[in-house]
Coordinates of C-alpha atoms in Angstrom, one line a residue:
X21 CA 0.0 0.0 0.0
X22 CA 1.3 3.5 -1.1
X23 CA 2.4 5.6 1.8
X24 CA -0.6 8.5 0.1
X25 CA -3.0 5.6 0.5
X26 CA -2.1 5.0 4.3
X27 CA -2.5 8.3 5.2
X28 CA -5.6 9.0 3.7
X29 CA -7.0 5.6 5.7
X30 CA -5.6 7.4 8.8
X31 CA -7.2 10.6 7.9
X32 CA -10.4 8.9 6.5
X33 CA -10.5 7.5 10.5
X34 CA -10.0 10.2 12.5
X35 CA -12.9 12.1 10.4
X36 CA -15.1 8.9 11.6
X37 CA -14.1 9.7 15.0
X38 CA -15.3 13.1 14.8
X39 CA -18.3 12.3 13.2
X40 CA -19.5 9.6 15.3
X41 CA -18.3 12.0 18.3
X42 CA -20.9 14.6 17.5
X43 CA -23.3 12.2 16.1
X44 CA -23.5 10.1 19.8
X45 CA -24.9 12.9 21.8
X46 CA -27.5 12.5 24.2
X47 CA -29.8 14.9 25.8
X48 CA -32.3 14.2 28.7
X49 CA -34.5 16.5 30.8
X50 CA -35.3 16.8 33.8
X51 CA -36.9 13.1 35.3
X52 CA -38.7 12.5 38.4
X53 CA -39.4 9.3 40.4
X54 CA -35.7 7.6 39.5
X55 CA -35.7 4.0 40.8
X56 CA -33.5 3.5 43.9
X57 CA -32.2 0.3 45.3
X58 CA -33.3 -1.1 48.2
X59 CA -32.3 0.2 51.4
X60 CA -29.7 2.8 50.3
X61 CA -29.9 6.2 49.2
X62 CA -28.2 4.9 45.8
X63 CA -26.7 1.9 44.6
X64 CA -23.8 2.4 41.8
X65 CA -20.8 0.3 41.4
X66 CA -17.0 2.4 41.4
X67 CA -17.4 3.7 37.9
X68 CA -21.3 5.1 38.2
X69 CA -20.1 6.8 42.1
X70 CA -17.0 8.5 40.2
X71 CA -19.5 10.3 37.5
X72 CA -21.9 10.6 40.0
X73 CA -19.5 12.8 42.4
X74 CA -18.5 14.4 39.4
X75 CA -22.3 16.0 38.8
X76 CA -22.8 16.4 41.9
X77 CA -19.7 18.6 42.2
X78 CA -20.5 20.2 39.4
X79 CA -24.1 21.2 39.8
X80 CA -23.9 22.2 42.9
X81 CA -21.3 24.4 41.2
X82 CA -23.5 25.6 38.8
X83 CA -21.1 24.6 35.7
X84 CA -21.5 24.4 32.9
X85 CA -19.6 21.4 31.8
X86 CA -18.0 18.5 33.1
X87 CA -15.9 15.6 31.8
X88 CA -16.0 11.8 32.5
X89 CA -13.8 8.8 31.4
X90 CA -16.0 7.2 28.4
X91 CA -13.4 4.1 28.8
X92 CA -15.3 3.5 32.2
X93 CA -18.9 4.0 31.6
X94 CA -20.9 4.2 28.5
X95 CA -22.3 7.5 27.8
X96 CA -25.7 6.2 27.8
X97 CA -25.7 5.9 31.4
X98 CA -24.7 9.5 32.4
X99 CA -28.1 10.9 32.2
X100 CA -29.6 8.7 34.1
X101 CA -27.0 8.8 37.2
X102 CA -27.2 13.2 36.9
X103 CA -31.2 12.5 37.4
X104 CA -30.1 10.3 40.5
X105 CA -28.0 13.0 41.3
X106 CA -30.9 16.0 41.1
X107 CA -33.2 13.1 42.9
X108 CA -31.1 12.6 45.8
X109 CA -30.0 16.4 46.2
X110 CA -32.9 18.9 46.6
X111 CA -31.1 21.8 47.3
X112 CA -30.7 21.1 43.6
X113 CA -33.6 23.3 42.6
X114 CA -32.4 24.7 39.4
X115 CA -31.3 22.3 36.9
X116 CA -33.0 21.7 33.8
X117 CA -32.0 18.7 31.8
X118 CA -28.6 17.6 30.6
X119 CA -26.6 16.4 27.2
X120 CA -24.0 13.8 27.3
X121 CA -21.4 13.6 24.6
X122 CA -19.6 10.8 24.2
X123 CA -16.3 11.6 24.2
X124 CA -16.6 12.0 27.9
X125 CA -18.5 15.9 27.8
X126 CA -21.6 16.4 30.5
X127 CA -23.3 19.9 29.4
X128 CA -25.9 20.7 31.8
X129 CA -29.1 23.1 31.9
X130 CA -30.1 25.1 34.2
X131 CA -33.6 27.1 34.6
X132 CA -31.6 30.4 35.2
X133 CA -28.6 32.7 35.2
X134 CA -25.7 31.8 37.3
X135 CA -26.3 35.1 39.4
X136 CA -29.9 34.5 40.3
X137 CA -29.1 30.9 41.1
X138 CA -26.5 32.0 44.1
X139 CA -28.8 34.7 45.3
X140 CA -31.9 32.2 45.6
X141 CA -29.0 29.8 47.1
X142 CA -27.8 32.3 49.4
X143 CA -31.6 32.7 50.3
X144 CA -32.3 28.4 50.7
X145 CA -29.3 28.5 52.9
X146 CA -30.2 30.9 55.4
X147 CA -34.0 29.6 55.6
X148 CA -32.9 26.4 56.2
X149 CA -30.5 27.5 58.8
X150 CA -33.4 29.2 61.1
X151 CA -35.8 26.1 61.2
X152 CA -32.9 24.2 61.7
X153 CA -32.0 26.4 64.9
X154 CA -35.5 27.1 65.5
X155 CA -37.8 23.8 65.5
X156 CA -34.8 21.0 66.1
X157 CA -33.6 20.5 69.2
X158 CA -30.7 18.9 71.1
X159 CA -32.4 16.1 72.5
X160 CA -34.8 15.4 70.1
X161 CA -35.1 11.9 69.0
X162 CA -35.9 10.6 65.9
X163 CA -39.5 10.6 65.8
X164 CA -39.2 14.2 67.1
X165 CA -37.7 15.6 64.5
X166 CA -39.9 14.3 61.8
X167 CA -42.8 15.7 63.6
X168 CA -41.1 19.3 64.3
X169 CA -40.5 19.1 60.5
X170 CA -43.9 18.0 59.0
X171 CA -45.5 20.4 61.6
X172 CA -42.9 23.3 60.1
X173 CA -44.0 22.5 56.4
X174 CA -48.0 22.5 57.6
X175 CA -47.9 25.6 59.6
X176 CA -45.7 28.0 57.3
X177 CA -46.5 26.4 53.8
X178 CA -49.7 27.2 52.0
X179 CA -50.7 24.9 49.4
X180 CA -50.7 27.0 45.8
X181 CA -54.3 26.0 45.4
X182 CA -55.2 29.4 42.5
X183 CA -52.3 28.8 40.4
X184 CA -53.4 25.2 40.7
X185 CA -56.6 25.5 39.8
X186 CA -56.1 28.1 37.0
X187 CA -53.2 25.8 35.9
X188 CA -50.3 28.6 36.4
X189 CA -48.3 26.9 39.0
X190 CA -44.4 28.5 38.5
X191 CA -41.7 26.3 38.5
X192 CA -40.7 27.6 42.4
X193 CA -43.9 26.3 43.6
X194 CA -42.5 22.5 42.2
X195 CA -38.7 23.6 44.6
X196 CA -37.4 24.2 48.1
X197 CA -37.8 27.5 47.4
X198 CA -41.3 28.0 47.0
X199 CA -41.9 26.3 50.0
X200 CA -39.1 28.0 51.8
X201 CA -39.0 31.5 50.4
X202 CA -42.5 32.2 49.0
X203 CA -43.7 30.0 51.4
X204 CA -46.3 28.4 48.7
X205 CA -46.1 25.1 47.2
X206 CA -47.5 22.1 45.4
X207 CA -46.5 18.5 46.5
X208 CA -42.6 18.4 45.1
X209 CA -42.4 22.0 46.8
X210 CA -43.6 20.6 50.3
X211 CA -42.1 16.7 49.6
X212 CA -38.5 18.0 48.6
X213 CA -38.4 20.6 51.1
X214 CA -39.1 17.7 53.9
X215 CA -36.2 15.6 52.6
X216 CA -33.9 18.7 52.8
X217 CA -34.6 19.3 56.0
X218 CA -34.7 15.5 57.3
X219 CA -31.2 15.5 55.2
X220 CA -30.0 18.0 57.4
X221 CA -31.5 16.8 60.8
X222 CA -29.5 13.5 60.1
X223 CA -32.4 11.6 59.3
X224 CA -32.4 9.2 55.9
X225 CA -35.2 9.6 54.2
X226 CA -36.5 9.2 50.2
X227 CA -38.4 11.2 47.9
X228 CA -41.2 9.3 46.1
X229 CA -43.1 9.8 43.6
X230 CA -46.3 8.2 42.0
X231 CA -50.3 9.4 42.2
X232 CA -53.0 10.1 44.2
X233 CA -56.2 9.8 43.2
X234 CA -55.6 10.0 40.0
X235 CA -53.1 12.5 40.1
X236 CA -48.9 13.0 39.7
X237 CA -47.9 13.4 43.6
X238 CA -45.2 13.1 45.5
X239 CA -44.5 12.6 49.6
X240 CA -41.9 11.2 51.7
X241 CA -40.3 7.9 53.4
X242 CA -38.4 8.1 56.6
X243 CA -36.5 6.2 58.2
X244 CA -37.2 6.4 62.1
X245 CA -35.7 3.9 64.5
X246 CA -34.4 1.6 61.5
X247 CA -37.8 1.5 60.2
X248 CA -39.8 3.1 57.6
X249 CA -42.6 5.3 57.4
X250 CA -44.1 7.2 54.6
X251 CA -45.4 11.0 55.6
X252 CA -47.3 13.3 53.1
X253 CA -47.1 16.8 54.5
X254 CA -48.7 17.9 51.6
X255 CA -52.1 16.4 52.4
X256 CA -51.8 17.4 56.1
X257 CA -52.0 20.3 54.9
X258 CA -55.3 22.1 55.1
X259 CA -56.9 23.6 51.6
X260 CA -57.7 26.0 51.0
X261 CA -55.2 27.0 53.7
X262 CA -56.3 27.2 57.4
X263 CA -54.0 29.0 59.4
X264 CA -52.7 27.0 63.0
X265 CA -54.3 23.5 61.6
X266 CA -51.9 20.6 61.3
X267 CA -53.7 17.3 60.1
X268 CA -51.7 13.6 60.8
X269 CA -54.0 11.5 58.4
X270 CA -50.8 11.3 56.7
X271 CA -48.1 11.0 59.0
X272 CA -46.2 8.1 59.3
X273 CA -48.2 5.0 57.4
X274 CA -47.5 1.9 56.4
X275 CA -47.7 0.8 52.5
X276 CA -51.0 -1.0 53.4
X277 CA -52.4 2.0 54.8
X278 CA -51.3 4.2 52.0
X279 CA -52.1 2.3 48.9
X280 CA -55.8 3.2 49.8
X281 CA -55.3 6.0 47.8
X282 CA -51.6 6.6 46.4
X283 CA -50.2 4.5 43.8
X284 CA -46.0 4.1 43.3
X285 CA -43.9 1.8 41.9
X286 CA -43.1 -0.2 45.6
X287 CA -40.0 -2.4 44.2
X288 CA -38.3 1.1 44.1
X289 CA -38.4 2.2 47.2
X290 CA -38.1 0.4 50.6
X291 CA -41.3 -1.4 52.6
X292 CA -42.6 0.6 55.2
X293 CA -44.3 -1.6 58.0
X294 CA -43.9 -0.1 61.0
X295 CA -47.5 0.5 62.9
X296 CA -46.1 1.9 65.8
X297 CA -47.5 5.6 65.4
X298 CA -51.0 4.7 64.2
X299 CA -52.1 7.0 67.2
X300 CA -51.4 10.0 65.3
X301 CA -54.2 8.9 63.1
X302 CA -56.7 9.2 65.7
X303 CA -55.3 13.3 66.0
X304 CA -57.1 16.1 64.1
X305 CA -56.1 19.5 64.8
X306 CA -53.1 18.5 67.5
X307 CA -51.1 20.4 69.8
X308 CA -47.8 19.3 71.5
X309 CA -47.5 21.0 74.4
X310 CA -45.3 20.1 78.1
X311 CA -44.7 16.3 77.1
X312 CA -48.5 15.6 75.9
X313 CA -50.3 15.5 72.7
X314 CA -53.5 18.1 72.8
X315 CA -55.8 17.1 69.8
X316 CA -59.5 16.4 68.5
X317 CA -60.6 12.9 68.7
X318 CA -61.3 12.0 65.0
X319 CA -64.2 9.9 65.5
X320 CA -66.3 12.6 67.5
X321 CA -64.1 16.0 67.7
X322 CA -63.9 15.5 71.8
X323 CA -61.0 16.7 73.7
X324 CA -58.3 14.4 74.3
X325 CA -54.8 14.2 75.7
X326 CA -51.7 11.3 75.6
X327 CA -48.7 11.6 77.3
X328 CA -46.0 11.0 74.9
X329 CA -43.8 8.9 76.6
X330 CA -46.6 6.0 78.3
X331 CA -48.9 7.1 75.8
X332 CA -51.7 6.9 78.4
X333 CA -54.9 8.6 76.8
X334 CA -57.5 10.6 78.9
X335 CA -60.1 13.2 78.2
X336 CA -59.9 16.8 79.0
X337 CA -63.4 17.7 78.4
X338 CA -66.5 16.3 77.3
X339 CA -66.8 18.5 74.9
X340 CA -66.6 18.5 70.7
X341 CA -63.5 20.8 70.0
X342 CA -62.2 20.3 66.1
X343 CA -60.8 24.0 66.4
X344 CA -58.3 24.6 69.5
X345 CA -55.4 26.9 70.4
X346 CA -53.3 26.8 73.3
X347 CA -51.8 29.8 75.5
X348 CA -50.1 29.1 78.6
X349 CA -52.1 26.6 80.8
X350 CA -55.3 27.4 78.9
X351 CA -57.3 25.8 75.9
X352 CA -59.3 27.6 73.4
X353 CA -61.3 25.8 71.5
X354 CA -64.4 25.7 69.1
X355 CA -67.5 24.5 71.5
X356 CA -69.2 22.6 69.3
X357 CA -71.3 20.8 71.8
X358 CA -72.5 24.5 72.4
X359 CA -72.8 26.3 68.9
X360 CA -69.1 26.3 68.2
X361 CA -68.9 29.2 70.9
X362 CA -65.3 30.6 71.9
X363 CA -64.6 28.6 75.3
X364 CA -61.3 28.0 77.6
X365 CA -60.2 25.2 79.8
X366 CA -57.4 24.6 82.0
X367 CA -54.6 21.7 80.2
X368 CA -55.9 19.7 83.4
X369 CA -59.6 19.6 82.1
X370 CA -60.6 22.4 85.1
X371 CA -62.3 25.8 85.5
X372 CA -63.9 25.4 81.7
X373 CA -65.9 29.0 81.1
X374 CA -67.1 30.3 77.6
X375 CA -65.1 33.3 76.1
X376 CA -67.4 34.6 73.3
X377 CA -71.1 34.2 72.6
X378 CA -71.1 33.4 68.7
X379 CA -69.6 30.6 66.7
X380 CA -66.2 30.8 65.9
X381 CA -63.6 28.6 63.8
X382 CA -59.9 28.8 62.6
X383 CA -58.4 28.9 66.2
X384 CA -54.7 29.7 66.4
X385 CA -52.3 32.2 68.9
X386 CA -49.5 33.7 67.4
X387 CA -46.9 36.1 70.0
X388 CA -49.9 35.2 72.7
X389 CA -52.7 36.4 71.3
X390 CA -55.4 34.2 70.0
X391 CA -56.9 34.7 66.1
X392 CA -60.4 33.2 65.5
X393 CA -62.7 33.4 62.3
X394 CA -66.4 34.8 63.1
X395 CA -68.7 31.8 61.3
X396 CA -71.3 34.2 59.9
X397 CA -69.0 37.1 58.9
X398 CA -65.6 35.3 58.1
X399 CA -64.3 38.5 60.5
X400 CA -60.8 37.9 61.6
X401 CA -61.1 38.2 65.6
X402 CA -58.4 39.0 68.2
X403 CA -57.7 38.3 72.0
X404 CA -54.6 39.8 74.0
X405 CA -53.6 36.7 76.2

């Protein structure tokens, strides 16, 4: 063969390279719902952990690019293991698909400039840094700190019920940082804001997602004494939004209780089985207050207690009370044995006495004094405690 010949083949090759270099490019947006393994957070072998640390570094970086070794791992499998990535990471909020090249180049999307995505960072960081220091404690345990979290996410999120009726939800409303910032949110908003903050409680927990009634949703599974539990904050969550009102319907169930009404693929996530908090189901309207549980029986609205750590239930008054507040050593509540009129009670059951002569609704205190809804008017009422 003629030397011209052999470096024509040689040149005729590289230009194949090339070619087939642009031509095996892959782009893939944005999934939800990637399947995980088991009982870990992910399961990769060497080569998928290497370009997984490399996203992650990266995003969380807010570059533009990244390389990996195509010897190692077939470009195929990149997108797939950035999505794990954006799964498993929901301070992630701003990245918008991504195109793997397969000579080894990652080029990812994001939803915004690099400027706005540090300032809303900035923001994320600081919010999460005052529940953190304002709703965990030292001593908490496990179970604790789920609870102060859910109760966080009920009492400061409202569910963005207008946009989603009128089908003009905004991306933030699907991040943290609706939940966190503009403190409105659909499910993803309140669901990845939970594992965010259970991430940085130290407490291992999963992002699912599947449907509900019908419908794309998303909740939680935690992990609390080395057993799981799945929580839905989002349906907890009064709407249209009723200020002080914390629901536990959906706290802590089992798959069998769940599957009444959400659907997900279960091989992907880990079995939750644990029945040993079915008394929150028994709870409307709760309040935790001096090492008892305050709440609204849910078969009949009467007052009960439990003390958290015997879990010894008695009943504070024989009255219906699906709207209650506390101050101090006093109940308000809802009288609806008596026309839903305003009435107090000592946390002992004693020295009960009716506050205001109309029906009222919507209980909650806030820097001690107590808000109520007038019934008839829908007038916002007020009482220095």
């Amino acid at each position: 063969m003629k030397e011209k010949e052999v470096i024509g083949m040689i040149q005729m090759r590289k230009l194949i390279e090339v070619i087939l270099s642009i031509i095996l490019i892959i782009s893939i947006a944005p999934m939800q719902g990637f399947a995980m393994e088991k009982d870990s957070v992910h399961t990769l072998s060497k080569e998928q952990q290497t370009v997984y640390n490399i996203a992650l570094k990266s995003i969380l970086n807010i570059d533009s690019s990244a390389k990996f070794n195509p010897e190692n791992i077939s470009y195929r499998d990149v997108g797939d293991i950035v999505n794990q990535v954006v799964e498993e990471n929901p301070e992630i909020f701003y990245y918008n698909g991504v195109t793997v090249i397969s000579d080894g180049t990652i080029i990812f999307k994001y939803n915004d400039s690099k400027k706005n995505i540090i300032q809303k960072k900035n923001k994320i960081d600081t919010a999460v840094k005052k529940v953190m220091n304002t709703t965990i404690k030292k001593k908490m345990n496990e179970l604790e700190k789920v609870k102060a979290i859910h109760d966080y996410l009920v009492l400061n999120v409202e569910y963005d019920y207008k946009n989603y009726l009128n089908n003009t939800v905004s991306d933030d409303s699907y991040q943290v940082y609706g939940a966190l910032i503009n403190k409105k949110a659909v499910c993803d908003g309140y669901s990845k804001s939970m594992q965010l903050l259970l991430k940085k409680a130290g407490i291992q927990s999963f992002y699912v997602t599947g449907t509900a009634n019908g419908e794309n949703h998303s909740w939680n599974l935690v992990k609390i004494n080395g057993k799981y539990s799945h929580v839905d904050a989002t349906w907890d969550d009064p709407v249209p939004n009723k200020k002080g009102i914390i629901n536990y319907n959906y706290f802590l169930l089992t798959n069998k209780q769940l599957e009444k009404d959400h659907y997900w693929v279960k091989s992907n996530y880990p079995t939750a089985t644990s029945e040993n908090y079915n008394y929150f189901h028994n709870m409307n309207n709760m309040i935790e207050r001096n090492g008892y549980y305050y709440y609204s029986n849910a078969q009949n609205d009467i007052l009960y207690k439990m003390n958290k750590s015997s879990k010894k239930i008695s009943k504070v008054v024989n009255d219906r009370a699906p709207y209650l507040a506390i101050c101090g050593q006093w109940i308000y509540y809802s009288n609806y044995s008596n026309g839903g009129n305003l009435y107090k009670v000592k946390l002992t059951g004693k020295e009960k006495m009716k506050v205001k002569n109309f029906h009222v609704i919507n209980l909650y205190t806030q820097s001690n004094v107590l808000y109520y809804t007038v019934k008839s008017s829908g007038e916002i009422g007020r009482i220095e405690l």
